[in-house]
Amino acid sequence: MESKKRYLEAADGSLLFYEIYGQGFPLFLLHGNNNDGTYFHYQIQSFMQQFQVFVLDSRGQGHSTNTAKHMTFQQMAADLNAIMEHEHISCANILGFSDGANIAMVFAHTYPEKVNRMVLNAGNTKVTGLKNYWIVLTYLQYFLYWILSFFFERAREKRPIIGLMIHDIGLSQQDLTAINAPTLVIVGKHDDIKLKHTLMIVNQLPNAKFVLVPKQGHTLARKDATNFNREVLSFLGGEKIEKD
């Protein structure tokens, strides 16, 4: 698969890397924490048949850089908006996995007119939305990076990224009710996010459809790509929704 590789300099000097595949209505893919756009390896070929697919490396991850000492989902939503403006895209479909789903929710709340349809895979609005053992592991991981950051530059670079996982995303349940974009919430039955938290998100979003995939966990898009891709493409269709 050949792609167009591009960098955009953000307002703070960070370099944002993304790749573009195919043609059609734009679809942005947002990966999870401490990962990069290659997470969607099993989606690109399928999705580019119907959409112009933008695969982003979030700031500080993959080929993107980060100059900020602290990272927030609001900042990363602004990064997505900057890329859309640079590409002259006024409205797009957004698919986010894990932290990418959190960015998508913040983006849809902040820039509602720019979201056509949204797919959320394993997002959480609060740290307590994680299963308890993952909360413990996340704090231990952050503490380890905090210690290592005094000695290693790489750990200093990674610490703000891991820090995203120990903070709520900044959206209340009331904020979720203001997100009107049609949304597919899809998770594996054995995801790292508590099912009751996922259902809270589904119930607060006004136009949400919920799909629970049996026998799958957090990396559903990789472990069961065929079913994941089919559900996503069926939900997205291929056209822009005409809004009043």
Coordinates of C-alpha atoms in Angstrom, one line a residue:
M1 CA 0.0 0.0 0.0
E2 CA 1.5 3.3 -1.0
S3 CA 0.6 6.4 1.0
K4 CA 1.3 10.1 1.0
K5 CA 3.5 10.9 4.0
R6 CA 3.2 14.4 5.5
Y7 CA 4.3 16.4 8.5
L8 CA 2.5 19.4 9.9
E9 CA 4.1 21.8 12.5
A10 CA 1.7 22.4 15.4
A11 CA 1.4 25.8 17.1
D12 CA 3.9 24.8 19.8
G13 CA 6.5 23.5 17.3
S14 CA 5.6 19.8 17.6
L15 CA 5.7 17.9 14.3
L16 CA 2.6 15.9 13.5
F17 CA 3.1 13.0 11.2
Y18 CA 0.3 11.4 9.2
E19 CA -0.3 9.3 6.1
I20 CA -3.0 9.4 3.5
Y21 CA -4.4 6.4 1.6
G22 CA -7.1 6.2 -1.1
Q23 CA -9.7 8.7 -2.2
G24 CA -13.2 9.6 -1.1
F25 CA -14.9 11.0 2.0
P26 CA -12.2 11.5 4.7
L27 CA -11.8 9.0 7.6
F28 CA -9.3 9.7 10.3
L29 CA -7.8 6.8 12.4
L30 CA -6.5 7.6 15.9
H31 CA -4.4 5.0 17.7
G32 CA -4.1 4.3 21.4
N33 CA -1.6 5.3 24.1
N34 CA 2.1 4.7 23.5
N35 CA 1.5 3.3 20.0
D36 CA 1.3 4.7 16.4
G37 CA -0.7 4.6 13.2
T38 CA 0.7 1.1 12.3
Y39 CA -1.9 -0.3 14.9
F40 CA -4.4 0.0 12.0
H41 CA -2.4 -2.2 9.7
Y42 CA -5.4 -4.6 9.2
Q43 CA -7.9 -1.7 8.6
I44 CA -6.2 0.5 6.0
Q45 CA -6.5 -1.8 2.9
S46 CA -10.2 -2.4 3.7
F47 CA -11.1 1.2 4.5
M48 CA -9.3 2.9 1.6
Q49 CA -11.7 1.1 -0.8
Q50 CA -14.4 3.5 0.3
F51 CA -12.7 6.4 2.0
Q52 CA -9.7 8.7 1.9
V53 CA -8.0 7.4 5.0
F54 CA -5.8 9.6 7.2
V55 CA -3.6 7.6 9.6
L56 CA -2.2 9.8 12.3
D57 CA 0.7 9.4 14.7
S58 CA -0.4 11.3 17.8
R59 CA 2.1 13.8 19.2
G60 CA 5.1 12.3 20.9
Q61 CA 4.3 8.9 19.4
G62 CA 5.5 7.2 16.2
H63 CA 7.1 9.7 13.9
S64 CA 5.4 12.7 15.6
T65 CA 7.3 14.8 18.1
N66 CA 6.1 16.7 21.2
T67 CA 7.4 19.9 22.8
A68 CA 4.8 20.1 25.6
K69 CA 5.8 19.1 29.2
H70 CA 2.2 18.0 29.8
M71 CA -0.2 16.5 27.3
T72 CA -4.0 16.7 27.3
F73 CA -6.7 15.3 25.1
Q74 CA -7.9 18.9 24.4
Q75 CA -4.4 19.6 23.0
M76 CA -4.5 16.5 20.8
A77 CA -8.0 17.3 19.6
A78 CA -6.5 20.7 18.5
D79 CA -3.8 18.8 16.7
L80 CA -6.4 16.8 14.7
N81 CA -8.2 20.1 13.9
A82 CA -5.0 21.6 12.7
I83 CA -4.4 18.7 10.3
M84 CA -8.0 18.9 9.0
E85 CA -7.6 22.7 8.4
H86 CA -4.3 22.1 6.7
E87 CA -5.9 19.5 4.4
H88 CA -8.9 21.8 3.8
I89 CA -11.3 19.2 5.3
S90 CA -14.4 20.7 6.8
C91 CA -16.1 17.4 8.0
A92 CA -14.9 13.9 8.4
N93 CA -15.5 10.5 9.9
I94 CA -13.4 9.8 13.0
L95 CA -12.4 6.4 14.3
G96 CA -10.5 6.2 17.6
F97 CA -9.1 3.3 19.6
S98 CA -8.4 3.6 23.3
D99 CA -6.8 7.0 23.8
G100 CA -7.7 7.7 20.2
A101 CA -11.4 7.2 21.1
N102 CA -10.9 9.7 24.0
I103 CA -9.4 12.2 21.5
A104 CA -12.4 11.6 19.2
M105 CA -14.9 12.3 22.0
V106 CA -13.1 15.5 23.0
F107 CA -12.9 16.5 19.3
A108 CA -16.6 15.8 18.7
H109 CA -17.5 18.0 21.7
T110 CA -15.2 20.8 20.8
Y111 CA -15.7 20.8 17.0
P112 CA -19.1 19.2 16.5
E113 CA -19.6 20.6 13.0
K114 CA -16.5 18.7 11.8
V115 CA -17.7 15.2 12.7
N116 CA -19.8 13.3 10.3
R117 CA -19.8 9.9 12.0
M118 CA -17.7 8.6 14.8
V119 CA -16.5 5.1 15.9
L120 CA -15.3 4.6 19.4
N121 CA -13.4 1.5 20.3
A122 CA -12.4 1.0 23.9
G123 CA -12.6 4.7 25.1
N124 CA -13.0 5.9 28.7
T125 CA -13.9 9.3 30.0
K126 CA -12.6 8.6 33.5
V127 CA -9.6 6.7 34.9
T128 CA -12.1 4.7 37.0
G129 CA -13.5 3.4 33.8
L130 CA -10.6 1.1 33.6
K131 CA -10.7 -2.3 35.2
N132 CA -9.2 -2.1 38.7
Y133 CA -6.0 -4.1 37.9
W134 CA -5.3 -1.8 34.9
I135 CA -5.7 1.3 37.1
V136 CA -3.0 -0.1 39.4
L137 CA -0.7 -1.1 36.5
T138 CA -1.2 2.3 34.9
Y139 CA -0.1 4.2 38.0
L140 CA 2.8 1.8 38.6
Q141 CA 3.9 2.4 34.9
Y142 CA 3.7 6.2 35.3
F143 CA 5.6 6.1 38.6
L144 CA 8.3 4.0 36.9
Y145 CA 8.6 6.5 34.0
W146 CA 8.7 9.4 36.5
I147 CA 11.7 7.8 38.3
L148 CA 13.5 6.9 35.0
S149 CA 12.9 10.4 33.6
F150 CA 15.5 11.8 36.0
F151 CA 18.1 9.7 34.3
F152 CA 17.0 9.0 30.7
E153 CA 15.8 11.3 28.0
R154 CA 13.6 8.7 26.4
A155 CA 11.7 8.3 29.7
R156 CA 11.3 12.1 29.9
E157 CA 9.7 12.0 26.4
K158 CA 7.4 9.1 27.3
R159 CA 6.2 10.4 30.7
P160 CA 3.7 12.9 29.3
I161 CA 2.2 10.2 27.1
I162 CA 1.8 7.7 29.9
G163 CA 0.5 10.6 32.0
L164 CA -2.6 10.8 29.8
M165 CA -3.8 7.5 31.2
I166 CA -3.9 8.8 34.8
H167 CA -6.2 11.7 34.1
D168 CA -9.8 11.9 33.2
I169 CA -10.4 13.3 29.6
G170 CA -12.3 16.4 30.8
L171 CA -15.8 15.5 29.5
S172 CA -18.7 15.1 31.9
Q173 CA -21.7 12.9 31.3
Q174 CA -23.6 16.1 30.4
D175 CA -20.9 17.0 27.8
L176 CA -21.5 13.6 26.2
T177 CA -25.2 14.3 25.7
A178 CA -24.2 17.3 23.6
I179 CA -22.4 15.1 21.0
N180 CA -24.9 14.5 18.3
A181 CA -22.8 12.8 15.7
P182 CA -24.0 9.2 15.0
T183 CA -21.6 7.0 16.9
L184 CA -20.7 3.3 16.9
V185 CA -19.3 2.2 20.2
I186 CA -17.7 -1.2 19.6
V187 CA -15.7 -3.2 22.2
G188 CA -14.6 -6.7 22.9
K189 CA -16.5 -8.5 25.8
H190 CA -13.2 -8.9 27.7
D191 CA -11.9 -5.3 27.1
D192 CA -9.8 -3.5 29.7
I193 CA -12.5 -0.9 30.0
K194 CA -15.3 -1.8 32.5
L195 CA -18.5 -2.8 30.5
K196 CA -20.6 -0.6 32.8
H197 CA -18.4 2.4 31.9
T198 CA -18.7 1.7 28.2
L199 CA -22.5 1.4 28.6
M200 CA -22.6 4.8 30.4
I201 CA -20.9 6.3 27.3
V202 CA -23.4 4.6 25.0
N203 CA -26.4 5.7 27.1
Q204 CA -25.2 9.4 27.3
L205 CA -24.5 9.8 23.6
P206 CA -27.8 10.7 21.9
N207 CA -27.2 8.8 18.6
A208 CA -25.1 5.8 19.7
K209 CA -25.2 2.2 18.4
F210 CA -23.5 -0.5 20.6
V211 CA -21.7 -3.6 19.4
L212 CA -20.2 -6.1 21.9
V213 CA -17.9 -8.6 20.3
P214 CA -17.6 -12.0 22.1
K215 CA -14.3 -13.6 23.0
Q216 CA -12.3 -10.4 22.2
G217 CA -10.4 -7.9 24.4
H218 CA -8.8 -4.5 24.1
T219 CA -7.0 -5.1 20.7
L220 CA -10.2 -6.1 18.9
A221 CA -9.2 -4.4 15.7
R222 CA -6.1 -6.5 15.4
K223 CA -7.4 -9.8 16.8
D224 CA -10.7 -9.9 14.9
A225 CA -10.1 -7.5 12.1
T226 CA -12.6 -9.1 9.7
N227 CA -15.6 -8.6 12.1
F228 CA -14.3 -5.2 13.2
N229 CA -13.9 -3.9 9.7
R230 CA -17.3 -5.2 8.6
E231 CA -19.1 -3.5 11.6
V232 CA -17.3 -0.2 11.0
L233 CA -17.9 -0.1 7.2
S234 CA -21.5 -1.1 7.7
F235 CA -22.0 1.8 10.1
L236 CA -20.0 4.4 8.2
G237 CA -21.6 3.8 4.8
G238 CA -19.7 5.9 2.3
E239 CA -21.4 9.2 2.2
K240 CA -21.5 12.4 4.2
I241 CA -24.6 12.9 6.3
E242 CA -26.6 15.9 5.2
K243 CA -27.3 18.0 8.4
D244 CA -29.9 20.6 8.8

